[in-house]
Coordinates of N, CA and C in Angstrom, one line a residue:
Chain A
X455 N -0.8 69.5 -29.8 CA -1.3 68.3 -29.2 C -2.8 68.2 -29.3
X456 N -3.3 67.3 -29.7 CA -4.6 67.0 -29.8 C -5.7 66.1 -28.7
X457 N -6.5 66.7 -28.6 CA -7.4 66.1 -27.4 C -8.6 65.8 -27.1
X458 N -9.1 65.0 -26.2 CA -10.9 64.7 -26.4 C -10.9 64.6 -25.0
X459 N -12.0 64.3 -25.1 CA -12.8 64.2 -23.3 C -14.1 63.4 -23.5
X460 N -13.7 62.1 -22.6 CA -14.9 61.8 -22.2 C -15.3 62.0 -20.8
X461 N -16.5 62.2 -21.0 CA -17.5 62.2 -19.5 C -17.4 60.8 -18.7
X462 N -17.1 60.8 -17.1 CA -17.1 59.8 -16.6 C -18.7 59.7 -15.5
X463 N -19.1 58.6 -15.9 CA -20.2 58.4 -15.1 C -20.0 58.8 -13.4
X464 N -20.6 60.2 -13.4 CA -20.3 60.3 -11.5 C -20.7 59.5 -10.4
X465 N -22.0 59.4 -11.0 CA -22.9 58.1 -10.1 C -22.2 56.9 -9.6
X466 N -20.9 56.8 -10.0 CA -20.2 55.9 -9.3 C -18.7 56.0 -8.9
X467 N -17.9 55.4 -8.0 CA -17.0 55.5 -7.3 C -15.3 55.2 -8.6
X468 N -16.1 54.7 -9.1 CA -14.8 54.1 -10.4 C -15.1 54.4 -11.6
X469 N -13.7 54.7 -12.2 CA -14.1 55.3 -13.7 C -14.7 54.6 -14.7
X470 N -15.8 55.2 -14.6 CA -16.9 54.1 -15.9 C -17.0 55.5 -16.8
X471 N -16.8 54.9 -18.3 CA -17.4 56.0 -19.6 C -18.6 55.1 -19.8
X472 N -19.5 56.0 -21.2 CA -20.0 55.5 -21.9 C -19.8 55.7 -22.8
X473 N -19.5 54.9 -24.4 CA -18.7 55.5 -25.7 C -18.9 55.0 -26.8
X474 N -19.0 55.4 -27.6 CA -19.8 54.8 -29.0 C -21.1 55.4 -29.1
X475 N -21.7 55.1 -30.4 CA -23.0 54.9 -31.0 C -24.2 54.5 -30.5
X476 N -23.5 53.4 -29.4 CA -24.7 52.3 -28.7 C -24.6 52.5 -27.3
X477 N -23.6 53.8 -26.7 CA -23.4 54.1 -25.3 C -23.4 52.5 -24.5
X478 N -22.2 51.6 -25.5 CA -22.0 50.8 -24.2 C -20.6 51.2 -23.5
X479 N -20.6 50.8 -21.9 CA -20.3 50.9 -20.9 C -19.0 50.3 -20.6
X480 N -17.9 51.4 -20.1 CA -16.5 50.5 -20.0 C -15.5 50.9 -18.9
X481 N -15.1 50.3 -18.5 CA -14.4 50.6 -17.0 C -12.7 50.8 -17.3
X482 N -12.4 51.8 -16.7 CA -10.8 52.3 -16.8 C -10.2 51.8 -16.0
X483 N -9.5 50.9 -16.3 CA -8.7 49.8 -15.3 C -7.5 50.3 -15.6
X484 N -6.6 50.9 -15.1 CA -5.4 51.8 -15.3 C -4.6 50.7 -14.7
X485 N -5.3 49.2 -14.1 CA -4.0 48.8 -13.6 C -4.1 47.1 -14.5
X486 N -4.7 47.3 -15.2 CA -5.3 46.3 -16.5 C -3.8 46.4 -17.4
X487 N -3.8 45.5 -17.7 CA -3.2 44.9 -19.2 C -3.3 44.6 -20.1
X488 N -4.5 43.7 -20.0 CA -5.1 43.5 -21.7 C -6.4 44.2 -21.4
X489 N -7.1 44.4 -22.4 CA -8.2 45.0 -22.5 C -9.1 43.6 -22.9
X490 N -10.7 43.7 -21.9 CA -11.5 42.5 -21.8 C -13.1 42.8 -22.1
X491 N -13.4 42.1 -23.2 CA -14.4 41.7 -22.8 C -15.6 41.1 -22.0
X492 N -16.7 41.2 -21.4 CA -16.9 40.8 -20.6 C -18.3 40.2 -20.6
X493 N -18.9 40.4 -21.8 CA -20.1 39.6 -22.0 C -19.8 38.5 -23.4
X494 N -20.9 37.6 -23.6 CA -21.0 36.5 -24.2 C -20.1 36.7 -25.8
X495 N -19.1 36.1 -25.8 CA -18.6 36.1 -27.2 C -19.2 36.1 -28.3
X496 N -20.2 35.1 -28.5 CA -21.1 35.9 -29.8 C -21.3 36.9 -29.9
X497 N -21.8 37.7 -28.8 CA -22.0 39.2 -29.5 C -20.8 40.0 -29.8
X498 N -19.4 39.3 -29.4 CA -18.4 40.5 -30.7 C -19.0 40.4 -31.6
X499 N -18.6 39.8 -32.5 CA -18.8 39.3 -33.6 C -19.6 40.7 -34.3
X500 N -20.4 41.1 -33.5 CA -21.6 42.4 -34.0 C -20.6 43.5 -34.2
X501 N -19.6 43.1 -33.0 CA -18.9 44.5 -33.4 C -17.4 44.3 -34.0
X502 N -17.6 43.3 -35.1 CA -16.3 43.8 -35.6 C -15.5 43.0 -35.3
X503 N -15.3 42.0 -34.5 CA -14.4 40.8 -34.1 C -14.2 39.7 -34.7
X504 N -12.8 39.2 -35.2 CA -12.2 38.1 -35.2 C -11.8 37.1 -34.3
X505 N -11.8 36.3 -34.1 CA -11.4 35.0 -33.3 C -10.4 34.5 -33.8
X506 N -8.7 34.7 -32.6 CA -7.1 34.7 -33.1 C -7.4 32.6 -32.7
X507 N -8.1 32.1 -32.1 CA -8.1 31.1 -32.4 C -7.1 31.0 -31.0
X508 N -7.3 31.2 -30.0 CA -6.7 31.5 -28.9 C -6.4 31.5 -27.7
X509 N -6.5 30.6 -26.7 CA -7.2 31.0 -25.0 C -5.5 31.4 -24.3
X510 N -5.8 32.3 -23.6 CA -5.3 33.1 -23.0 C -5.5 32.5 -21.3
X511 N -5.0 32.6 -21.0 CA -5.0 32.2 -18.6 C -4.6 33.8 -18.2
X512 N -4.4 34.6 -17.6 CA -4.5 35.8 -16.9 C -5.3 35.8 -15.5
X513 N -4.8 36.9 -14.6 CA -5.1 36.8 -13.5 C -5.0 38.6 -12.8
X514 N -6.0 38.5 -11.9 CA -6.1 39.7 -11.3 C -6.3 39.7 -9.5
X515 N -7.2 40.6 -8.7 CA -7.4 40.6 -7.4 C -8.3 39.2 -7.7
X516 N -9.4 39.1 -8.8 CA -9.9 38.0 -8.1 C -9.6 36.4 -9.0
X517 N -8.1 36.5 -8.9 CA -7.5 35.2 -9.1 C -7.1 34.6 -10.5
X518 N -7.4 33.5 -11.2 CA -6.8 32.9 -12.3 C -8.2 32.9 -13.1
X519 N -8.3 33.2 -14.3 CA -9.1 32.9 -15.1 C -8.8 32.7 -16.7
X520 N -9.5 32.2 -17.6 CA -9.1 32.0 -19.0 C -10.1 33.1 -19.8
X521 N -9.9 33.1 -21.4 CA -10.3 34.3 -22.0 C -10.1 33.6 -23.5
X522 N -10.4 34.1 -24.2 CA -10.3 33.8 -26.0 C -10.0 34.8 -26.4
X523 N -8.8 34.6 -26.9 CA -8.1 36.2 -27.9 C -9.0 36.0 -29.3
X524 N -9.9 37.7 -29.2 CA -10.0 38.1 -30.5 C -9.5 39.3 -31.1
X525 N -10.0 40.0 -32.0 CA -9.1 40.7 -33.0 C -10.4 42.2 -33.0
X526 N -10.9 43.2 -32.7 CA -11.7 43.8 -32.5 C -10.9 45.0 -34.0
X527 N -11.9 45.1 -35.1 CA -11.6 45.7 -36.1 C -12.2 47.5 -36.2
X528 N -11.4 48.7 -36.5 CA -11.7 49.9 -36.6 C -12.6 50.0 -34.6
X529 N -11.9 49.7 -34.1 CA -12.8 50.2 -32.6 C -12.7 51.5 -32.7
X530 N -13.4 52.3 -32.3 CA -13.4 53.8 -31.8 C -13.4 54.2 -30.0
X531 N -12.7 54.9 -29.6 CA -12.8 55.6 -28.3 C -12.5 57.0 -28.2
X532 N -13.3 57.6 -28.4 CA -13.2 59.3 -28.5 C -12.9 59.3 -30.3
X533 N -11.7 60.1 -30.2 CA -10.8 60.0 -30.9 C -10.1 59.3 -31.9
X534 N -9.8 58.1 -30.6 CA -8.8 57.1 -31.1 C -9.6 56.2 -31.9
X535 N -8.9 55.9 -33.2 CA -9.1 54.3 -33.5 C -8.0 53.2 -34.0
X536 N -8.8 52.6 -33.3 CA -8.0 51.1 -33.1 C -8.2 50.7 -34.4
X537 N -7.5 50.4 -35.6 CA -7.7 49.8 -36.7 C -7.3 48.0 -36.6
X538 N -6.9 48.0 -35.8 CA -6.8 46.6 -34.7 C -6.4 46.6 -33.4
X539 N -8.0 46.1 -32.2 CA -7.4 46.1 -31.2 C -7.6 44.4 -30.3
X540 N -6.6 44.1 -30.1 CA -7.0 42.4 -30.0 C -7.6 42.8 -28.5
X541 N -8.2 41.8 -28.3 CA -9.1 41.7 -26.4 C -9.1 40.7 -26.2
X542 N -8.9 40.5 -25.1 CA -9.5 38.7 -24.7 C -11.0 38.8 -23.4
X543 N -11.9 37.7 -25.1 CA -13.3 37.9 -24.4 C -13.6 36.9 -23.4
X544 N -13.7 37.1 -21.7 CA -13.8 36.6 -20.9 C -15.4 36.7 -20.4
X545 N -16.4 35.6 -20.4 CA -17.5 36.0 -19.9 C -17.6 35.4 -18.5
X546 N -16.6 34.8 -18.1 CA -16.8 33.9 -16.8 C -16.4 34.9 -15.1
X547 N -16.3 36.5 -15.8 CA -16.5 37.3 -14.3 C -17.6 37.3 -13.7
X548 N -17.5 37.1 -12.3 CA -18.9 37.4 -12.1 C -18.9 38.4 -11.8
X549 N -20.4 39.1 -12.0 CA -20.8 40.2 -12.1 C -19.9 41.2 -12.5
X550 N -19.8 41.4 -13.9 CA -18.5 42.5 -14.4 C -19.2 43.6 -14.5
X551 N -19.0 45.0 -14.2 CA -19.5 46.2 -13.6 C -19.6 46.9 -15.2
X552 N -19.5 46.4 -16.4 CA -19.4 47.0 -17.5 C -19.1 45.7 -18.7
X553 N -19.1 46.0 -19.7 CA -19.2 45.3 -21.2 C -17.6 45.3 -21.6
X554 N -17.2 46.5 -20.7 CA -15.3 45.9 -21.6 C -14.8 47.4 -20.4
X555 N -13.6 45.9 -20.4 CA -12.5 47.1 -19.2 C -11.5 47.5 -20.4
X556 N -11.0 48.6 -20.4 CA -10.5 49.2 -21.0 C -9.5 49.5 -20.4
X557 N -8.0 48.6 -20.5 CA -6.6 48.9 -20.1 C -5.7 49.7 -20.5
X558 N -4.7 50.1 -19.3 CA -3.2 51.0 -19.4 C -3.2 50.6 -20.9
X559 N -2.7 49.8 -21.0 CA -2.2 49.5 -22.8 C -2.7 49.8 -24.1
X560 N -3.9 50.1 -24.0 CA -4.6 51.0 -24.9 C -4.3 52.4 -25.0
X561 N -3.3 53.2 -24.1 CA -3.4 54.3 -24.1 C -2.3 54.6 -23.8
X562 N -0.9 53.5 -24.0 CA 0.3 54.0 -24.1 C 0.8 54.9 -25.2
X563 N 1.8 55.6 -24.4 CA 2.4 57.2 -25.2 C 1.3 58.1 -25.2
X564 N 0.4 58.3 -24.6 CA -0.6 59.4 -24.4 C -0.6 59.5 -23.2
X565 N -0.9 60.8 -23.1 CA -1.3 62.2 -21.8 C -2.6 61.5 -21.5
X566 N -2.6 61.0 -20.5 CA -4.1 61.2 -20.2 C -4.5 61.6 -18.7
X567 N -5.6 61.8 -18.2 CA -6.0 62.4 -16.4 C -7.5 61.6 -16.4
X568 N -7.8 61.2 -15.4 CA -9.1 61.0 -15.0 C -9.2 61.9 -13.8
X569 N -10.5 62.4 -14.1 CA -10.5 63.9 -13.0 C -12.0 63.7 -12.4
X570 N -11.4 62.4 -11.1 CA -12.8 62.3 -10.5 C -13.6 63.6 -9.8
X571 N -13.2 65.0 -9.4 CA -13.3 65.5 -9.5 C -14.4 66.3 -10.6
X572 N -13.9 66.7 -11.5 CA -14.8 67.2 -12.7 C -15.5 65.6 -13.4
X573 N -15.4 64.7 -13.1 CA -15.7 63.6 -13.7 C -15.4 63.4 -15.2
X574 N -14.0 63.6 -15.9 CA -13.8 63.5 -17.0 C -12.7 62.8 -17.4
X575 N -12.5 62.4 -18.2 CA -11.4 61.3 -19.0 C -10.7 62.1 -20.1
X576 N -9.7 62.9 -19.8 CA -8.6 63.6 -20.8 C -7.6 62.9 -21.6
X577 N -8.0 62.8 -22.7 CA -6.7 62.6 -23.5 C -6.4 63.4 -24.3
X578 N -4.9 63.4 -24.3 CA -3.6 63.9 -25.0 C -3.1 63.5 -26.1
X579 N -2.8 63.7 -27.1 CA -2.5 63.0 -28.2 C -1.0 64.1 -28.9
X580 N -0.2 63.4 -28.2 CA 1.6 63.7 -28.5 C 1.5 64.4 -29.8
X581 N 2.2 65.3 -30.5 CA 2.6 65.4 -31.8 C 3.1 64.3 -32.7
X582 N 3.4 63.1 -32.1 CA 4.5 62.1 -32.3 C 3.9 61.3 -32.5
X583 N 2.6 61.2 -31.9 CA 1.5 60.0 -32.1 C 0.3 60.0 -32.7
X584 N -0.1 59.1 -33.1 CA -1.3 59.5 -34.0 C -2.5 58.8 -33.4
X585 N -3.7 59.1 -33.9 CA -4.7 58.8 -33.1 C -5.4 57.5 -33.7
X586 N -4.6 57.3 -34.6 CA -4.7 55.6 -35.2 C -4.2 54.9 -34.5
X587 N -4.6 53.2 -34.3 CA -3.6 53.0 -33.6 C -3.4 51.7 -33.5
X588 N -3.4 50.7 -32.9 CA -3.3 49.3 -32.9 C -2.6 48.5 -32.4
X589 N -3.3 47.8 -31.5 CA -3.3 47.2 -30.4 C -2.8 45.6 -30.0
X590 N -1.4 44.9 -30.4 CA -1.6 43.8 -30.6 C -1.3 43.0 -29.2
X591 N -1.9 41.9 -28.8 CA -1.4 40.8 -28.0 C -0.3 39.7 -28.4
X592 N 0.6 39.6 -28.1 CA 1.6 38.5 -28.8 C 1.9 37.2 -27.9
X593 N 2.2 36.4 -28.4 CA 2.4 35.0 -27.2 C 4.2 35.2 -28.3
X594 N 4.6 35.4 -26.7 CA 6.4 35.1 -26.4 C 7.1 33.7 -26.7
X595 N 7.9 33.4 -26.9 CA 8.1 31.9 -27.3 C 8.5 31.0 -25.9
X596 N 8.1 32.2 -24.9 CA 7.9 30.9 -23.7 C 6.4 30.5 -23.1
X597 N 5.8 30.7 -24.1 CA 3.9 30.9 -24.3 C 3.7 31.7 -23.0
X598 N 3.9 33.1 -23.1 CA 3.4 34.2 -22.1 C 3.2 35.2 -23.6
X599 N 2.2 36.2 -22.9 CA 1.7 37.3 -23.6 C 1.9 38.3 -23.4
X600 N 2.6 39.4 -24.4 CA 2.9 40.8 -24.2 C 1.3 41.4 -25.2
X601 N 1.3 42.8 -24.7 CA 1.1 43.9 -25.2 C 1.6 44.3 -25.9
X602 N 1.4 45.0 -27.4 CA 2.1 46.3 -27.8 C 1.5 47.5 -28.5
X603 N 1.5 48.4 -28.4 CA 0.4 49.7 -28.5 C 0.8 50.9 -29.4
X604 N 0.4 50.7 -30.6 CA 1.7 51.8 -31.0 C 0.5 52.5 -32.4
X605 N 1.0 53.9 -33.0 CA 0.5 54.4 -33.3 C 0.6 53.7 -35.0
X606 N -0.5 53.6 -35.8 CA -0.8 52.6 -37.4 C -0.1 53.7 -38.5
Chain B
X1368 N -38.4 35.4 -19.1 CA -37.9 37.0 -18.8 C -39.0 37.8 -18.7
X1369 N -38.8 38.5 -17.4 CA -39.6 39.6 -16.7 C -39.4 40.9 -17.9
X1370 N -40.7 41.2 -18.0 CA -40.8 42.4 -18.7 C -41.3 43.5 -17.6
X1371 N -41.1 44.7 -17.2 CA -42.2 45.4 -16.6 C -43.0 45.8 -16.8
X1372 N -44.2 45.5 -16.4 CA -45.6 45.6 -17.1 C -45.9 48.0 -16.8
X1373 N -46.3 48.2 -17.6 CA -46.5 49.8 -17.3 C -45.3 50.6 -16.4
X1374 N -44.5 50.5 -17.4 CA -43.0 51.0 -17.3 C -42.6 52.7 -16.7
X1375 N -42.3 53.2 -15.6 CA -42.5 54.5 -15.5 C -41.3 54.9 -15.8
X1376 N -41.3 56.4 -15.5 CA -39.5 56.9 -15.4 C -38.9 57.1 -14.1
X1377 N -38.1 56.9 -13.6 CA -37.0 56.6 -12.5 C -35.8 57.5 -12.5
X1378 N -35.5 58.3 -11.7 CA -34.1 59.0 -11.6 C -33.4 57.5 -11.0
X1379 N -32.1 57.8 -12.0 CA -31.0 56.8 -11.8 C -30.9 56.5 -10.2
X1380 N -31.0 57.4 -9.3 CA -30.6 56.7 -8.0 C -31.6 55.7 -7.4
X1381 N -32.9 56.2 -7.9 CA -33.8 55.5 -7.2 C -33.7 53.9 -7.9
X1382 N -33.6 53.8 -9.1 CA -33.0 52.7 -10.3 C -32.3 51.9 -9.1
X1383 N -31.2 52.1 -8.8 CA -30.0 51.5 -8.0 C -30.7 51.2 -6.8
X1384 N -31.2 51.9 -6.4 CA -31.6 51.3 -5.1 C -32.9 50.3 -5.5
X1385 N -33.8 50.7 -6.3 CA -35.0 49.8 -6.3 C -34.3 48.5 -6.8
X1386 N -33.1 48.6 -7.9 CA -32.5 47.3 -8.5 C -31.4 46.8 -8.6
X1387 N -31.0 46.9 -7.1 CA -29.5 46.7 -6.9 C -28.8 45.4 -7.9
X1388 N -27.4 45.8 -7.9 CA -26.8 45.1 -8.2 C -27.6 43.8 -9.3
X1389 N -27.6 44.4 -10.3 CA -28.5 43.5 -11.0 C -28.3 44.3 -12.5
X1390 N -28.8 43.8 -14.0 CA -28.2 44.4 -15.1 C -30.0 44.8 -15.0
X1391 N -30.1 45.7 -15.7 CA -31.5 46.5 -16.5 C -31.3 46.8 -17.7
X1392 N -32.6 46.9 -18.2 CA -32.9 47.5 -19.5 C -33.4 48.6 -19.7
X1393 N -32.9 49.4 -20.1 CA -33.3 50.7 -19.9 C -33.9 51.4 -21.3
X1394 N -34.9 52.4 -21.4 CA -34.8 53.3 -22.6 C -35.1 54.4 -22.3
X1395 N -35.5 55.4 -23.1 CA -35.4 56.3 -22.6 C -34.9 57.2 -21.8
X1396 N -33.7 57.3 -22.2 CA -32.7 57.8 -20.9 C -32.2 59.2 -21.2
X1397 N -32.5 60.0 -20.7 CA -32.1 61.1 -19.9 C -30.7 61.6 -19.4
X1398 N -30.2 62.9 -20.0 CA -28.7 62.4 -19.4 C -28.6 63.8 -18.4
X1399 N -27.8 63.7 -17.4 CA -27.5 65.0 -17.2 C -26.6 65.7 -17.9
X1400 N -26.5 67.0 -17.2 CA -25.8 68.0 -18.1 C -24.4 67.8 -19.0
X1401 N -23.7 67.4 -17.8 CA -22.4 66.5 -18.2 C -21.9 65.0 -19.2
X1402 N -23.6 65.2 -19.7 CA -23.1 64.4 -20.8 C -22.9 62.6 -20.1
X1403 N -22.1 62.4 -18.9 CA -21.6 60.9 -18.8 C -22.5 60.6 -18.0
X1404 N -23.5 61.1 -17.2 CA -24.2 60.1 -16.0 C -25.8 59.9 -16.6
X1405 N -26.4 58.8 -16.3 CA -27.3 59.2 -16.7 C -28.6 60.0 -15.7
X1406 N -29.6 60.8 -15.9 CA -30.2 61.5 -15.3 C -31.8 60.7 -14.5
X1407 N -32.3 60.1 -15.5 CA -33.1 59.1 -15.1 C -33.6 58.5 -16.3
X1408 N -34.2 57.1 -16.6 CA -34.5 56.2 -17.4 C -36.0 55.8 -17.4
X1409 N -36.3 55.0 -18.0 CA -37.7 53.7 -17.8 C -37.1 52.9 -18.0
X1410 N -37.3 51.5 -17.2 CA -36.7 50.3 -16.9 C -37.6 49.6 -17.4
X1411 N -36.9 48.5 -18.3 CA -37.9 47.7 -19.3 C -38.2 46.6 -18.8
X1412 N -36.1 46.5 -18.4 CA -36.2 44.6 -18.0 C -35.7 44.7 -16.6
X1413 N -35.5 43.4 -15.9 CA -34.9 43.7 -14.7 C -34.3 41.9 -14.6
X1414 N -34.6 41.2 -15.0 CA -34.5 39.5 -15.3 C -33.7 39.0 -15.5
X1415 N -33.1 39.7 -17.0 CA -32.4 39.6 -18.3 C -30.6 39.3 -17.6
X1416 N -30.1 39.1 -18.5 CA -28.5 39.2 -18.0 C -28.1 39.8 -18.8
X1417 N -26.5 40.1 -18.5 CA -25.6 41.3 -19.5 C -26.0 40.8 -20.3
X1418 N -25.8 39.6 -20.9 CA -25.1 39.4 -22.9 C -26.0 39.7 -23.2
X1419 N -27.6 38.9 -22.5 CA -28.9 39.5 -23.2 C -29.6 40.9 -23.8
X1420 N -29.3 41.6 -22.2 CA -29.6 42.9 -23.0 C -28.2 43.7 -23.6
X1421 N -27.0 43.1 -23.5 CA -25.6 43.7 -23.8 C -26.3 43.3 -26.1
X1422 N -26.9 42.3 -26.2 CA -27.1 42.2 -27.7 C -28.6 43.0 -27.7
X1423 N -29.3 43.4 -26.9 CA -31.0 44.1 -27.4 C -30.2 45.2 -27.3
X1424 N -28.9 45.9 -26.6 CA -28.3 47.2 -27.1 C -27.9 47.7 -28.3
X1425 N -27.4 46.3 -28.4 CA -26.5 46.8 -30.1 C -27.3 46.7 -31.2
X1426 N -28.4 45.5 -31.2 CA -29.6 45.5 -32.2 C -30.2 46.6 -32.1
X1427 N -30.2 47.3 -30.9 CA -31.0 48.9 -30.9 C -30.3 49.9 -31.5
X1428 N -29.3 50.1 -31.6 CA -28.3 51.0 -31.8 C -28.4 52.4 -31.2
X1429 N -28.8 51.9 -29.4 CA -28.5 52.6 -28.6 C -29.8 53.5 -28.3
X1430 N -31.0 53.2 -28.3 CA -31.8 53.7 -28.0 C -32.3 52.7 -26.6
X1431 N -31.9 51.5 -26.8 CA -32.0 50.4 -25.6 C -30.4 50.5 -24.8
X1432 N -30.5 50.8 -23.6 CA -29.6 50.3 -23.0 C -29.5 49.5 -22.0
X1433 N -28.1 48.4 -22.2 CA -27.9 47.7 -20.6 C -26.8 48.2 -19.7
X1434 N -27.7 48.5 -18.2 CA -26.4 48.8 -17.7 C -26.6 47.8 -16.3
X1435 N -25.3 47.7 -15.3 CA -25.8 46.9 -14.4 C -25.4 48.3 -13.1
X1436 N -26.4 48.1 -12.1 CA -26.9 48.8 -11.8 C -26.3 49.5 -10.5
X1437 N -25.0 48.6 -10.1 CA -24.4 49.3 -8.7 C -23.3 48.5 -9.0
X1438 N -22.2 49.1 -9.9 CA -20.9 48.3 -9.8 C -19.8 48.7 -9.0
X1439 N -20.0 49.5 -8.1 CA -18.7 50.0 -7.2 C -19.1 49.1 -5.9
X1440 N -20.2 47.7 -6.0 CA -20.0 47.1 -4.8 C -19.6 45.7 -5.1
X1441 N -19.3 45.2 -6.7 CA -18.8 43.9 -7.1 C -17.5 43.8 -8.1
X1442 N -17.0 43.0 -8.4 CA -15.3 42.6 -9.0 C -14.8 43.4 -8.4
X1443 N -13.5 43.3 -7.8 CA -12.5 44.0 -7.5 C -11.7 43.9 -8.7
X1444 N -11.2 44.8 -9.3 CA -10.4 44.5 -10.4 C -9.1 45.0 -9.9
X1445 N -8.3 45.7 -11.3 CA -6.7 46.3 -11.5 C -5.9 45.2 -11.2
X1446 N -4.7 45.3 -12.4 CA -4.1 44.5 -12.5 C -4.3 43.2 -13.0
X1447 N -5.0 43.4 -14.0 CA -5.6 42.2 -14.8 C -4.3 41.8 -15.3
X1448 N -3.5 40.9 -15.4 CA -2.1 41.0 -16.0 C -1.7 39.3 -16.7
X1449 N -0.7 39.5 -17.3 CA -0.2 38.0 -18.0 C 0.1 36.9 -16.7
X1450 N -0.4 35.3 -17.2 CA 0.2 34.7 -16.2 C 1.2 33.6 -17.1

């Protein structure tokens, strides 16, 4: 089984990494679904994003909001890469505590622990799974949206 | 946009407290041991919003960073889910 570790920022109460090249900032929302962006849509674009031509409605504690599905190309997280991981870029949170929440569904079929304790982010990477991966959003033919997470 | 004029260095807590809940610009950052928190910075901006300095990050390629400054007291999230 294969494994990485990210460091989780202690200075705060919720699991925040920082990851990449450019140490931007991303929140572990383990009770998330899609994975979101959270600043201005132009700036995907820098990293690698497509526009599915899209809007998405989703909803959380703080209520109903819309989002634009894009297509986020070769993403990196530790380890893993996303050789497609779709997001829906939402800039209308207020005040979003990071640049992209990073959801359960990104990290289905893997071991993972957040150990607020040691402050770390453990993943596991199955025999069975690979550390490629890709990440699609699908609209259902009753226009609702699944997840599917599976290894490329 | 506020720039700060004669920029010093700041341990991250004092950062948070001097600039609550608000995004900064940061360089020069310092990490602790642990690699994920940071140790203390120089604050460039304080004015700016995410996207702004969320794009002077990635044009930097990470020698600029934005972070916002006390997020365990804004969004309540989990369970972002389909509607």
């Amino acid at each position: 089984m294969r494994q990485f570790t990210l460091r989780l920022d202690r200075a705060y109460k919720r699991p925040l990494i920082y990851f990449g090249e450019t140490n931007i900032k991303a929140l572990l929302d383990t009770g998330a679904f899609y994975p979101i962006w959270t600043q201005p849509i132009h700036i995907l674009a820098r990293l690698n994003a497509v526009s599915c031509n899209k809007r998405i409605s989703f909803s959380g504690f703080g209520g109903k909001t819309y989002g634009e599905l894009y297509t986020l190309k070769n993403f990196s997280v530790g380890s893993l890469i996303f050789t497609e991981m779709d997001i829906i870029a939402c800039s209308e949170l207020k005040n979003p505590p990071a640049q992209f929440i990073f959801s359960a569904t990104m990290f289905q079929r893997l071991v993972y622990q957040i150990d607020d304790k040691n402050h770390t982010f453990k993943v596991n990477i199955p025999q069975d799974e690979s550390n490629i991966r890709r990440l699609k959003i699908i609209e259902a033919k009753n226009g609702s949206f699944d997840v599917f997470c599976q290894s490329a | 946009m506020q720039k700060i004029d004669n920029p010093s260095r700041m341990t991250w807590s004092i950062i948070m407290d001097t600039y609550p809940d608000v995004w900064v610009g940061i360089t020069n950052v310092m990490w602790e041991k642990n690699g994920g928190t940071i140790e203390s910075a120089v604050v460039e901006f304080t004015d700016k919003n995410g996207g702004e300095l969320t794009e002077m990050q990635i044009n930097s390629n990470g020698s600029f960073m934005a972070v916002y400054t006390t997020p365990d007291s804004v969004l309540q999230l989990g369970m972002v889910e389909a509607m």
